[in-house]
Coordinates of C-alpha atoms and ligand atoms in Angstrom, one line a residue:
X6 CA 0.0 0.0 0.0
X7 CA 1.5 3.6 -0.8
X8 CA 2.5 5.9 2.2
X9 CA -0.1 8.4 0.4
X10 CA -2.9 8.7 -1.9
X11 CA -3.0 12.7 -1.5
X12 CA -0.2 14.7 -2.5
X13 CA 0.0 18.4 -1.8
X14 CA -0.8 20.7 -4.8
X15 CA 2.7 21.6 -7.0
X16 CA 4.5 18.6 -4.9
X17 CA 7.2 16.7 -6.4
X18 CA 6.3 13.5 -4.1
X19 CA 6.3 10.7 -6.4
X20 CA 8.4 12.3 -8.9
X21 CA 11.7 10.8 -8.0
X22 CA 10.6 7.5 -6.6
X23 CA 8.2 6.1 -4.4
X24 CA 10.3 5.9 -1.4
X25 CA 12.6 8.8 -2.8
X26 CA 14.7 10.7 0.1
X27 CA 16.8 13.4 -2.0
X28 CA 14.1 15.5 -3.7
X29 CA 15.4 17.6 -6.0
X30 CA 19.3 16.4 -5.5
X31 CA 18.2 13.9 -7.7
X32 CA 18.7 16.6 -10.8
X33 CA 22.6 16.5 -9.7
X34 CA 24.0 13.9 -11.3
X35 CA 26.9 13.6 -14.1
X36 CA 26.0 16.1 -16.4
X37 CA 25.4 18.6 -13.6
X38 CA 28.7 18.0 -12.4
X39 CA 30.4 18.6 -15.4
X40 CA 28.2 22.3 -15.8
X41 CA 29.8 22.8 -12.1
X42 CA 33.3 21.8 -12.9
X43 CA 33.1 23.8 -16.3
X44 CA 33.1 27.0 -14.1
X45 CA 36.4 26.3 -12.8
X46 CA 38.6 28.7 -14.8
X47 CA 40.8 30.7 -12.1
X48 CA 41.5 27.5 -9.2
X49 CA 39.9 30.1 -6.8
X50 CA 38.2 28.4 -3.7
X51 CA 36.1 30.4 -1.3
X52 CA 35.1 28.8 2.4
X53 CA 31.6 29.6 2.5
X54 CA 31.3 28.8 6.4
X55 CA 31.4 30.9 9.9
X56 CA 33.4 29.8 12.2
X57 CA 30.7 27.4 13.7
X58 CA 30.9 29.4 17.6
X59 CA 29.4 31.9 15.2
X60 CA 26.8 34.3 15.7
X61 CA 27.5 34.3 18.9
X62 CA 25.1 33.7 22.1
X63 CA 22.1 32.5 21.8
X64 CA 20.5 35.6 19.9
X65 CA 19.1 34.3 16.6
X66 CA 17.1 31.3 18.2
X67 CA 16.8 30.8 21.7
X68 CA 16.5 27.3 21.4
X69 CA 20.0 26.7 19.6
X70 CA 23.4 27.1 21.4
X71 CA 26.9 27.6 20.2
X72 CA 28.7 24.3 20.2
X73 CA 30.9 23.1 23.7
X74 CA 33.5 21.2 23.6
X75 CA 34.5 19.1 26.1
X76 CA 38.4 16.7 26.6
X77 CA 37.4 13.2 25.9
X78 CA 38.8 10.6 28.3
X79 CA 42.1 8.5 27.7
X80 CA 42.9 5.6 30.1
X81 CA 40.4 7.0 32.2
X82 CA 42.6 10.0 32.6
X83 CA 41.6 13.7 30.4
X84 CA 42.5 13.4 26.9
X85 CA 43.8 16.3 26.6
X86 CA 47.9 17.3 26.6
X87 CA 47.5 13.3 27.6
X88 CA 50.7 12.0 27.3
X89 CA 50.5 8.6 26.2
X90 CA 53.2 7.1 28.4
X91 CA 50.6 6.3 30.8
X92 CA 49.0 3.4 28.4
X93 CA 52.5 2.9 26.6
X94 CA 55.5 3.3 29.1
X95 CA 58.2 4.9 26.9
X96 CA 56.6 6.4 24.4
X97 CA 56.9 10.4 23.4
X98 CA 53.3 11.4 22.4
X99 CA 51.6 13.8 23.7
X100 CA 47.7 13.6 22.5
X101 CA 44.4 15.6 22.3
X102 CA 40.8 14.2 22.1
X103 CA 37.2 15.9 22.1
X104 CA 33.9 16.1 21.9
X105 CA 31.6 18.7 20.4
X106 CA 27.8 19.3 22.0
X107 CA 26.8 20.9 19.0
X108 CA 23.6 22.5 17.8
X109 CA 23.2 21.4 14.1
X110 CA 21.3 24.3 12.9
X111 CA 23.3 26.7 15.0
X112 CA 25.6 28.5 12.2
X113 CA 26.6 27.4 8.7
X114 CA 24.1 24.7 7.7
X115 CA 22.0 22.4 5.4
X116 CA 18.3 21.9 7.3
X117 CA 17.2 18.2 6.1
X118 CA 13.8 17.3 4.9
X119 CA 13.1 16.6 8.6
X120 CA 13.2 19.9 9.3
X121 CA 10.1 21.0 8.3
X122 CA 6.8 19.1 7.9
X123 CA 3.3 19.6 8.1
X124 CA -0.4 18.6 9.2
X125 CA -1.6 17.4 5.8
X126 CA -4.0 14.5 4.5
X127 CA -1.8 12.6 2.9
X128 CA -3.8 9.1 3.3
X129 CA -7.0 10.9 2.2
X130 CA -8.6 9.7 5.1
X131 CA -10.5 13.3 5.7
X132 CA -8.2 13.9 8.5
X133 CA -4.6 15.8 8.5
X134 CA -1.6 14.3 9.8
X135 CA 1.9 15.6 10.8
X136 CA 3.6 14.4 7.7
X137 CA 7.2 15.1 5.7
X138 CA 8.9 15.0 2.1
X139 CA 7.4 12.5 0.1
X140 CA 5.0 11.7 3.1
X141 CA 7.4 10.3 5.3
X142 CA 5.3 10.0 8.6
X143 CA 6.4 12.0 12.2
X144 CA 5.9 9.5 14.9
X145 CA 6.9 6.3 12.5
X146 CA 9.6 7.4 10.3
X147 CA 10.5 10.6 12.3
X148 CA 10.8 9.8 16.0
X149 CA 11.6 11.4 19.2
X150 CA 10.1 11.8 22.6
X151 CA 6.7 12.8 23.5
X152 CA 8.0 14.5 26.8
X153 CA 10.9 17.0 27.3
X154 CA 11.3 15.2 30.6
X155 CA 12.5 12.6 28.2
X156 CA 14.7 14.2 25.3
X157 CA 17.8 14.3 27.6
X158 CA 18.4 17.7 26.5
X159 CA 17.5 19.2 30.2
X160 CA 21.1 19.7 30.5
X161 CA 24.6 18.9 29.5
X162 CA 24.8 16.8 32.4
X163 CA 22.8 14.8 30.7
X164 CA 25.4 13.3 28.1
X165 CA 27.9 12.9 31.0
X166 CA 27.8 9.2 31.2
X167 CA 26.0 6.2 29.2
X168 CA 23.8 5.6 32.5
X169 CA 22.7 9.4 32.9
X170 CA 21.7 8.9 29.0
X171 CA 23.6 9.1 26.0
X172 CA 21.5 7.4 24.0
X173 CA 20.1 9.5 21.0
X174 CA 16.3 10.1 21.5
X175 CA 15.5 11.5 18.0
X176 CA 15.9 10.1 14.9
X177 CA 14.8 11.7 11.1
X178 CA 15.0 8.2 9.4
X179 CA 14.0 8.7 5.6
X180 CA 14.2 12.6 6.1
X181 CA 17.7 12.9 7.4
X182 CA 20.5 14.8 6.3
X183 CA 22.8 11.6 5.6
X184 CA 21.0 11.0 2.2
X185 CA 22.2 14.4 0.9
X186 CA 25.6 13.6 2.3
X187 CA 25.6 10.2 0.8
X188 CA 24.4 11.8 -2.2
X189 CA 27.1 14.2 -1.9
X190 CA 26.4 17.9 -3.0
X191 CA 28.9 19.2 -5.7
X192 CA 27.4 20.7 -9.0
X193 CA 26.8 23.9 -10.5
X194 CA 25.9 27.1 -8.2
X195 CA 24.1 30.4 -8.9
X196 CA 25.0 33.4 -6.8
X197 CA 22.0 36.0 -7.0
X198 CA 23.8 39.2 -5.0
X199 CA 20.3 40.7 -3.2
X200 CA 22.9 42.7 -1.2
X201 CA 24.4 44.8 -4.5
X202 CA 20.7 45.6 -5.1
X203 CA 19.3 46.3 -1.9
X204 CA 21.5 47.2 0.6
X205 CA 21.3 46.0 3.9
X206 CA 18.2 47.5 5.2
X207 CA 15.5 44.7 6.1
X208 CA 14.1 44.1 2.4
X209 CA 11.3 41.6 1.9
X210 CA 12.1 40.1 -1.5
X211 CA 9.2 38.8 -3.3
X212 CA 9.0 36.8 -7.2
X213 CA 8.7 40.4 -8.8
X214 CA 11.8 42.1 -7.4
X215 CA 14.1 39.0 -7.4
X216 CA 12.9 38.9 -11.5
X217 CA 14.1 42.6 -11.8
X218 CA 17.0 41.1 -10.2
X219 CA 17.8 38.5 -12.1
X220 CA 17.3 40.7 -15.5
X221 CA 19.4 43.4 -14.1
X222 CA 22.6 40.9 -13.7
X223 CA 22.2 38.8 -17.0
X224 CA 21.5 35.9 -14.1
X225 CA 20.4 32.5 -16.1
X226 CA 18.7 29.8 -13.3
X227 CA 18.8 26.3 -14.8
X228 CA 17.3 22.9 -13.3
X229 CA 20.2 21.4 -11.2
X230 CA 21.3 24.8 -10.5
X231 CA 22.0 25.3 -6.6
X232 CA 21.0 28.9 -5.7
X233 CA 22.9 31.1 -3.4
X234 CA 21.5 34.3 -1.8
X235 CA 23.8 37.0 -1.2
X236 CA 22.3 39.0 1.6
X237 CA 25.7 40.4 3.6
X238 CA 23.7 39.1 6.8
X239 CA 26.0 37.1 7.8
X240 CA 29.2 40.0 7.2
X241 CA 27.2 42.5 9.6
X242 CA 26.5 39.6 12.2
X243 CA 30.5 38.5 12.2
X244 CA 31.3 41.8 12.6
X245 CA 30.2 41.8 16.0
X246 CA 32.8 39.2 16.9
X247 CA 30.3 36.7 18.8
X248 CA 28.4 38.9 20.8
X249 CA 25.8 40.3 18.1
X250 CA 23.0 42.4 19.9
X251 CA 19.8 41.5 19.2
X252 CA 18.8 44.7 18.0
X253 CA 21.0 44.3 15.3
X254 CA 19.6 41.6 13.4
X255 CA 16.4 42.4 11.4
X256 CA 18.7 43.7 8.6
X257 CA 19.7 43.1 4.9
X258 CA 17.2 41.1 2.3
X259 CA 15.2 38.0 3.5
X260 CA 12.3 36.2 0.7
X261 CA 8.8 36.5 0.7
X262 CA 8.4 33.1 1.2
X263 CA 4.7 33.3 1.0
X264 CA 4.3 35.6 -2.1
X265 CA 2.4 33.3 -4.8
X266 CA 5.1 34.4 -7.2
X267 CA 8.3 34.0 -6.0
X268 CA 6.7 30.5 -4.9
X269 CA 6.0 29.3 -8.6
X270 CA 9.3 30.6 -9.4
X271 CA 11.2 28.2 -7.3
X272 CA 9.2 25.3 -8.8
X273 CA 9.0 26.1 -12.2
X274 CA 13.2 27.2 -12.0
X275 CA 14.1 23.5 -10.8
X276 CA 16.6 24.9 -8.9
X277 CA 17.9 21.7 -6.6
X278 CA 18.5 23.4 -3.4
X279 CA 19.0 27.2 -2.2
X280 CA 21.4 28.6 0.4
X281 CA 21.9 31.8 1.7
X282 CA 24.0 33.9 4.4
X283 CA 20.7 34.8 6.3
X284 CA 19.2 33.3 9.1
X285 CA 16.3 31.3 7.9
X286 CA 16.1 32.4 3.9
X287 CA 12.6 33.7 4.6
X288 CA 11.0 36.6 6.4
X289 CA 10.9 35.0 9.8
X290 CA 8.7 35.5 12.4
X291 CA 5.9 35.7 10.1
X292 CA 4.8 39.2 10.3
X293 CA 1.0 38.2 10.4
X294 CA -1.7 36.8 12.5
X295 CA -1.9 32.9 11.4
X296 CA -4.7 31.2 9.8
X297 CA -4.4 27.2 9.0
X298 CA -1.3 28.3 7.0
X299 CA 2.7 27.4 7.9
X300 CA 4.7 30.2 9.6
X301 CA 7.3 29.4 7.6
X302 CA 6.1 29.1 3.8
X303 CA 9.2 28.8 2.3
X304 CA 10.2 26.1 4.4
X305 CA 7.1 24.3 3.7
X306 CA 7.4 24.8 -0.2
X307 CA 11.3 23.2 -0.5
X308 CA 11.6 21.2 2.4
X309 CA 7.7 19.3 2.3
X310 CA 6.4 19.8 -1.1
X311 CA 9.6 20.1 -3.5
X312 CA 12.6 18.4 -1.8
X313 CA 14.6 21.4 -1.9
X314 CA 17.2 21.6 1.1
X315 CA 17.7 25.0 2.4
X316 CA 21.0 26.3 3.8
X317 CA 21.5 29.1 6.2
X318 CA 24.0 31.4 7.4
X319 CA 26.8 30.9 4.8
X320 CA 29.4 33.2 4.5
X321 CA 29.0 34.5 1.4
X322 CA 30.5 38.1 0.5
X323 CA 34.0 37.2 0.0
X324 CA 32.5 34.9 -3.2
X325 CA 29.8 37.5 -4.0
X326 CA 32.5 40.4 -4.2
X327 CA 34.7 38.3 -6.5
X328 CA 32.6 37.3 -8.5
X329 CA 31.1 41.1 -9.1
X330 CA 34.7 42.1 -9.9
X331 CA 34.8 39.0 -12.5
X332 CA 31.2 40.2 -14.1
X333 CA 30.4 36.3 -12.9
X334 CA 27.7 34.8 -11.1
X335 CA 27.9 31.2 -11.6
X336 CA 30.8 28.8 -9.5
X337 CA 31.2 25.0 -8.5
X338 CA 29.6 24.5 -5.1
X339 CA 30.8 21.2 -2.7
X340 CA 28.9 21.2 0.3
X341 CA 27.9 18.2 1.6
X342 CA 26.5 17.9 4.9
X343 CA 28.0 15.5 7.7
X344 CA 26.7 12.4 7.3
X345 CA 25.0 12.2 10.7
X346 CA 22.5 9.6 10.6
X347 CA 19.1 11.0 12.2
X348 CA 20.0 14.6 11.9
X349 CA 17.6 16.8 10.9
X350 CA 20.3 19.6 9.8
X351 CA 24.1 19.8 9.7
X352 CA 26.9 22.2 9.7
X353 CA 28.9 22.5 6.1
X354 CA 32.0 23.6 4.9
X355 CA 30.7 24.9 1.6
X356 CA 33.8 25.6 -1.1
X357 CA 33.5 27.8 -3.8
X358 CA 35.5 27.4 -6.9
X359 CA 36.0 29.8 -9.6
Ligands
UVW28 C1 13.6 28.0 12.0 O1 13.7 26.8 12.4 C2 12.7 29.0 12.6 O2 14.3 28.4 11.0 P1 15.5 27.9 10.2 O3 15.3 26.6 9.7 O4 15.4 28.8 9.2 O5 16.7 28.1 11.0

């Protein structure tokens, strides 16, 4: 029996495959590559990553906290500076292990399918349920605790020890980020510079100004294209060197995610995934009252209805002002995400080369 009989309207599920997890990575594949690779002309590479301690504090989402690291343990003594006579009398070595707690959707990132779901009647039974991507199910394919008493996340004293509970109590399954890692993410990028054209006052971008956009720079989109957002959010954010107030952050371009336009765009464009150096892509909080609608359209329309991963707070002006200079806007990308089983989102290293 299918996992659906309903699909939402201008979905992709189905498309790739019955029990498809990559969405619209599918439309990487050899002759993408090659487009990518074809850009290479100078042997340039850009690191489009933060330093992952970055923003700084706690200000962009309450909820997600900059990564601790902690010594691991060697011969029950701290791995750290650990000279490793103590296991092997005589020898020289002096050795360093860790451990990260680390927020995956803290800086720099890919969000997985997992991320974002919704309550939608997918079985046709007359009633909505909390379904993702392809209508991979929350509570069978996506698990995790009912209760915050049990997600173990209380406090770090939590992951101290196996008995105090180490155990992982979430898990994404068919919506996780390992299929784009496995899939790997290198193919031909788009960098669409919002920031050249809009400064860095708060701008809500919808289908008719990125057009303009678009038309202005000579910018060609192509299915399999990855699309990158300069928005120079990320630049004014660093620039505060970790401790960003947050008075400072409802600057520089963010989409309309809901605007009917801009949405039609993104499907009809086939772009594969989009990235950008803001904080969620999208205008977000949503700056109206809610009515059986998601607060985060944009989310909804590539994560749940296309397969479209969204990446957030690249670093991305070094790339964007190079390839101004070079009257360029297309690169090879490589980002793939950690291949973290269960995850629902994952820091990356992205690499531009020009
Ligand atoms: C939220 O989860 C609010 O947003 P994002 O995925 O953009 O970080």
């Amino acid at each position: 029996m299918p996992r659906w009989r309903n699909r939402p309207e201008g979905s992709t599920w189905g498309d790739f495959g019955p029990d498809d997890r990559l969405g619209r990575l599918n439309t990487i594949g050899p002759e993408q590559v090659r487009r990518g690779v074809a850009e290479v002309r100078d042997g340039i590479t850009f690191c489009l990553s933060l330093p992952l301690d970055l923003p700084g504090r706690a200000v962009l989402n309450p909820n997600r906290l900059p990564p601790v690291l902690r010594p691991a343990l060697r011969s029950g003594a701290v791995g750290f500076n650990c000279d490793m006579t103590v296991a092997f009398p005589g020898a020289t070595d002096v050795m360093c292990d860790d451990l990260v707690v680390l927020h995956t959707q803290y800086s720099t990132q890919w969000d997985a399918f997992g991320h974002a779901g919704s309550h939608f009647d997918a079985d046709g039974d007359g009633v909505a349920e909390r379904v993702f991507y392809n209508g991979w199910r929350a509570g069978t394919d996506v698990v995790g605790p009912d209760r915050v008493d049990r997600a173990g996340v209380q406090s770090l004293r939590d992951l101290d020890g196996v008995a105090e509970g180490t155990a992982s109590t979430s898990h994404a399954g068919p919506v996780d980020i390992s299929h784009m890692a496995h899939h790997g993410v290198q193919g031909r990028a788009v960098l669409v510079d919002l920031e050249a054209h809009f400064g860095t006052e708060r701008t809500v971008v919808g289908g008719d100004a990125l057009a303009r956009v678009l038309d202005a720079d000579g910018i060609v989109v192509e299915p399999g294209d990855i699309l990158v957002l300069h928005t120079g959010f990320t630049r004014l954010v660093a620039a505060q060197h970790g401790r960003p107030d947050p008075d400072s952050l409802d600057v520089c371009a963010v989409l309309d995610g809901a605007d009917p336009g801009l949405q039609d765009w993104i499907r009809d464009s086939g772009v594969a995934a989009i990235a950008a150096d803001n904080y969620a892509v999208e205008a977000f909080p949503p700056a109206h009252e809610l009515h059986d609608e998601p607060a985060l359209p944009l989310h909804q329309l590539c994560l749940f209805r296309l397969g479209v991963h969204l990446g957030e707070l690249w670093w991305i002006s070094d790339l964007a002002a190079h390839l101004r200079a070079a009257g360029r806007s297309r690169f090879l990308l490589t980002a793939p995400p950690l291949r973290l089983p269960g995850a629902v989102g994952s820091p990356v290293t992205p690499i531009a080369t020009v």
